[in-house]
PDB file of C-alpha atoms in Angstrom:
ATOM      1  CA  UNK A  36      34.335 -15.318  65.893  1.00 65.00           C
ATOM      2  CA  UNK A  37      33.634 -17.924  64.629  1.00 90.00           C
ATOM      3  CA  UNK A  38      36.641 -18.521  62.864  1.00 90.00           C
ATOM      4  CA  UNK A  39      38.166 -18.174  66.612  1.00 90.00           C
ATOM      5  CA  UNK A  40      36.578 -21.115  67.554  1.00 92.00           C
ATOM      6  CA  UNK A  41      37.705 -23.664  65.037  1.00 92.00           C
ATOM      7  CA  UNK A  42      41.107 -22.349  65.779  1.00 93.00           C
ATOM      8  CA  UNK A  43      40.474 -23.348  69.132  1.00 94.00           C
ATOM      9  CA  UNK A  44      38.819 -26.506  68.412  1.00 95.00           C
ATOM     10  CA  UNK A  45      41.827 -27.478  66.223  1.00 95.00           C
ATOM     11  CA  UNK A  46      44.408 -26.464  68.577  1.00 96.00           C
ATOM     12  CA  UNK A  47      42.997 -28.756  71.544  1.00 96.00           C
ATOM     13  CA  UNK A  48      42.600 -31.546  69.052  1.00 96.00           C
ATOM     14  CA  UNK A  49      46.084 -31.132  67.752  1.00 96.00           C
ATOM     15  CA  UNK A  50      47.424 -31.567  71.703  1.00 97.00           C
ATOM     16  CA  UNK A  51      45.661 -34.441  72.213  1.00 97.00           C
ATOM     17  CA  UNK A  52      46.965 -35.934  69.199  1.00 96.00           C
ATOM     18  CA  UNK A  53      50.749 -34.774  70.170  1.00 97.00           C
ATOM     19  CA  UNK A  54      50.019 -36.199  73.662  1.00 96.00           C
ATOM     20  CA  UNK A  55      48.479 -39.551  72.261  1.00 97.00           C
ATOM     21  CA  UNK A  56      51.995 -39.513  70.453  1.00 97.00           C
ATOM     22  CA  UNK A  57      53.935 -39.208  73.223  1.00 97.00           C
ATOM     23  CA  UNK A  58      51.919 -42.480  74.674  1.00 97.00           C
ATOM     24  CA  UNK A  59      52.274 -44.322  72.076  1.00 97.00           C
ATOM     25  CA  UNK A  60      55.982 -43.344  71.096  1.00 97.00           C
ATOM     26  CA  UNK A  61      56.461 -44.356  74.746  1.00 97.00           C
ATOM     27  CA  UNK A  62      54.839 -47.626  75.068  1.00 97.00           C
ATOM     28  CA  UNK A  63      56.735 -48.420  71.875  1.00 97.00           C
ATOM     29  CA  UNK A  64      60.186 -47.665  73.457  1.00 97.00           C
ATOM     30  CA  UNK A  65      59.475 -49.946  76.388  1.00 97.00           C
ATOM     31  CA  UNK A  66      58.171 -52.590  74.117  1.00 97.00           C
ATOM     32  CA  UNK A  67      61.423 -52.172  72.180  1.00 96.00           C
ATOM     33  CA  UNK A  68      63.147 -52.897  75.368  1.00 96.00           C
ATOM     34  CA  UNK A  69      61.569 -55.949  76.578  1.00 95.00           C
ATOM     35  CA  UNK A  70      61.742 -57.445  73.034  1.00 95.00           C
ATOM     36  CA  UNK A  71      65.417 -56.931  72.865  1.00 94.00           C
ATOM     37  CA  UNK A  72      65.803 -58.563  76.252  1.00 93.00           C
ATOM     38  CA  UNK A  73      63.844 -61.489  75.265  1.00 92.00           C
ATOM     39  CA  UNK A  74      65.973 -61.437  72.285  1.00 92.00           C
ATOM     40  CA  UNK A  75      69.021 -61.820  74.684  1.00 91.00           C
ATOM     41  CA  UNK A  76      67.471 -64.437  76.946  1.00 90.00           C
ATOM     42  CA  UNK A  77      66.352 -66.798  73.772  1.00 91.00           C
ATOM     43  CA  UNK A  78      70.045 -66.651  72.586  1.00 87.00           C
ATOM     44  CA  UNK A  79      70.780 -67.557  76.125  1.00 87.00           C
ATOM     45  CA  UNK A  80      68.622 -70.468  76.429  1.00 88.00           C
ATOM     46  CA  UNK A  81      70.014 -71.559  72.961  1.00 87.00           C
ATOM     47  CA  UNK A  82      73.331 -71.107  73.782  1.00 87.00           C
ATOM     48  CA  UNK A  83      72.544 -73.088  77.424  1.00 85.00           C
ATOM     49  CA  UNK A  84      70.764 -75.916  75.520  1.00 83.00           C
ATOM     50  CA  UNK A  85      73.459 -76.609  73.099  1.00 82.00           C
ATOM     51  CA  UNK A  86      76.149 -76.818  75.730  1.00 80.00           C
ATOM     52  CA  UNK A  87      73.501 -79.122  77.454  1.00 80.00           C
ATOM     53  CA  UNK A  88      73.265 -81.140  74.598  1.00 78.00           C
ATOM     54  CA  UNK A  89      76.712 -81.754  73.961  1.00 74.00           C
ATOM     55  CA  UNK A  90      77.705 -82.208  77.271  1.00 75.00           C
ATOM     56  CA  UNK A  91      74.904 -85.167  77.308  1.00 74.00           C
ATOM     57  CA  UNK A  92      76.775 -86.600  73.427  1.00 72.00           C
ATOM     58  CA  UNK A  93      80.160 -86.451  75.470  1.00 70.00           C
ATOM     59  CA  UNK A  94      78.679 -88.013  78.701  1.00 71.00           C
ATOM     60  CA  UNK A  95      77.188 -91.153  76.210  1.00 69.00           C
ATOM     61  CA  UNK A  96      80.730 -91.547  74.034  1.00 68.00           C
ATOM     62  CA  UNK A  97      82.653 -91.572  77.635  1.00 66.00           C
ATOM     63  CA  UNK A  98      79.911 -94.393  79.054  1.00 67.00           C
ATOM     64  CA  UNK A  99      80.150 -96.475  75.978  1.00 67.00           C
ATOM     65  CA  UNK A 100      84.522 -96.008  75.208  1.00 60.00           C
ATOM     66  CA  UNK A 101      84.407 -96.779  78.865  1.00 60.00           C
ATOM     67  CA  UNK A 102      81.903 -99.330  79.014  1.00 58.00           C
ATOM     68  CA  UNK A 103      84.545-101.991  77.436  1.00 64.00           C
ATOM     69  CA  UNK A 104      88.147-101.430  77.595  1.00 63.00           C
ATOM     70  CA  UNK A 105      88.764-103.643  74.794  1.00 66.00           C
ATOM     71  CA  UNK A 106      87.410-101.419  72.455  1.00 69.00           C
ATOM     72  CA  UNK A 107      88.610 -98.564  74.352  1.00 70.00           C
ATOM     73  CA  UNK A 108      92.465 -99.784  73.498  1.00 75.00           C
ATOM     74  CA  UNK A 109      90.739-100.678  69.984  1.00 76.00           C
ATOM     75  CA  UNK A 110      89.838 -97.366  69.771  1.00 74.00           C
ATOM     76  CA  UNK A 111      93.044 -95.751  71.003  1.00 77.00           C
ATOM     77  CA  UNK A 112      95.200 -97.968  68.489  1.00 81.00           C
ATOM     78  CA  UNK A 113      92.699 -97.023  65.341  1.00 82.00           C
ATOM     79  CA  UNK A 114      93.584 -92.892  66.853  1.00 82.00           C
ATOM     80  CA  UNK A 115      97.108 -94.016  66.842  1.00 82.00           C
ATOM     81  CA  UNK A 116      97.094 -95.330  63.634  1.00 85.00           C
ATOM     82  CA  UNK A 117      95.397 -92.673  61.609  1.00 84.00           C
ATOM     83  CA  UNK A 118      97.488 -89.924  63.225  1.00 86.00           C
ATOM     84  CA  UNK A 119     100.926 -91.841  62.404  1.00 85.00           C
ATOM     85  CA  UNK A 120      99.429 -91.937  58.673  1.00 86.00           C
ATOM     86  CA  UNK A 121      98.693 -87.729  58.663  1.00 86.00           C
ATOM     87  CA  UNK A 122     102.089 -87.465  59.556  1.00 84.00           C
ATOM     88  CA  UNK A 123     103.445 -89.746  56.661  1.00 84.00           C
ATOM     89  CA  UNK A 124     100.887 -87.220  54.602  1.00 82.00           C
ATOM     90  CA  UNK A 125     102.466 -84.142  56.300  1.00 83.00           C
ATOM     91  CA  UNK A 126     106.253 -85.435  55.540  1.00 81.00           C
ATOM     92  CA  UNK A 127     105.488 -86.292  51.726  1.00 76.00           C
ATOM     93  CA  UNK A 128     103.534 -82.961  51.303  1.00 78.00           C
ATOM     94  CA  UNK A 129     106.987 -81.586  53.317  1.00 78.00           C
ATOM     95  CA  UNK A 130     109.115 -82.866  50.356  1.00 71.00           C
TER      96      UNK A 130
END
């Protein structure tokens, strides 16, 4: 008999450790989840900060090319310039 009741003693102890299992394996599944979708929402946020951010370099090279037109038909002759110059390195490289 007594041999019975270990048996039994071990058996309950064994399903509360499967059920403690089960908890656990499930509480680690949904924090799997929600750390992959905070995963997704930091890339997000990244990716919505960088456009942000360039957007905000453009906006301050527009204000200051069209700040003074001067330079801004300075700058468009230097453009003008250097591309005729690639193409003089295109046709030589073309030979």
């Amino acid at each position: 008999m007594d041999i019975e009741r270990k048996l039994e003693v071990l058996e309950k102890k064994i399903q509360k450790l499967i059920a403690l299992y089960k908890d656990y394996k499930e509480q680690v599944d949904t924090l799997k989840s929600e750390n992959n979708s905070l995963k997704a929402e930091i890339e997000n946020k990244i990716t919505e900060l960088r456009n942000h951010q360039n957007k905000e370099k453009i906006s301050k090279i527009a204000m200051s090319i069209g700040a003074d037109v001067q330079k801004s038909t300075e700058l468009k002759l230097m453009i003008n310039e250097h591309i005729r110059e690639i193409d003089k390195c295109i046709a030589y490289l073309n030979q």
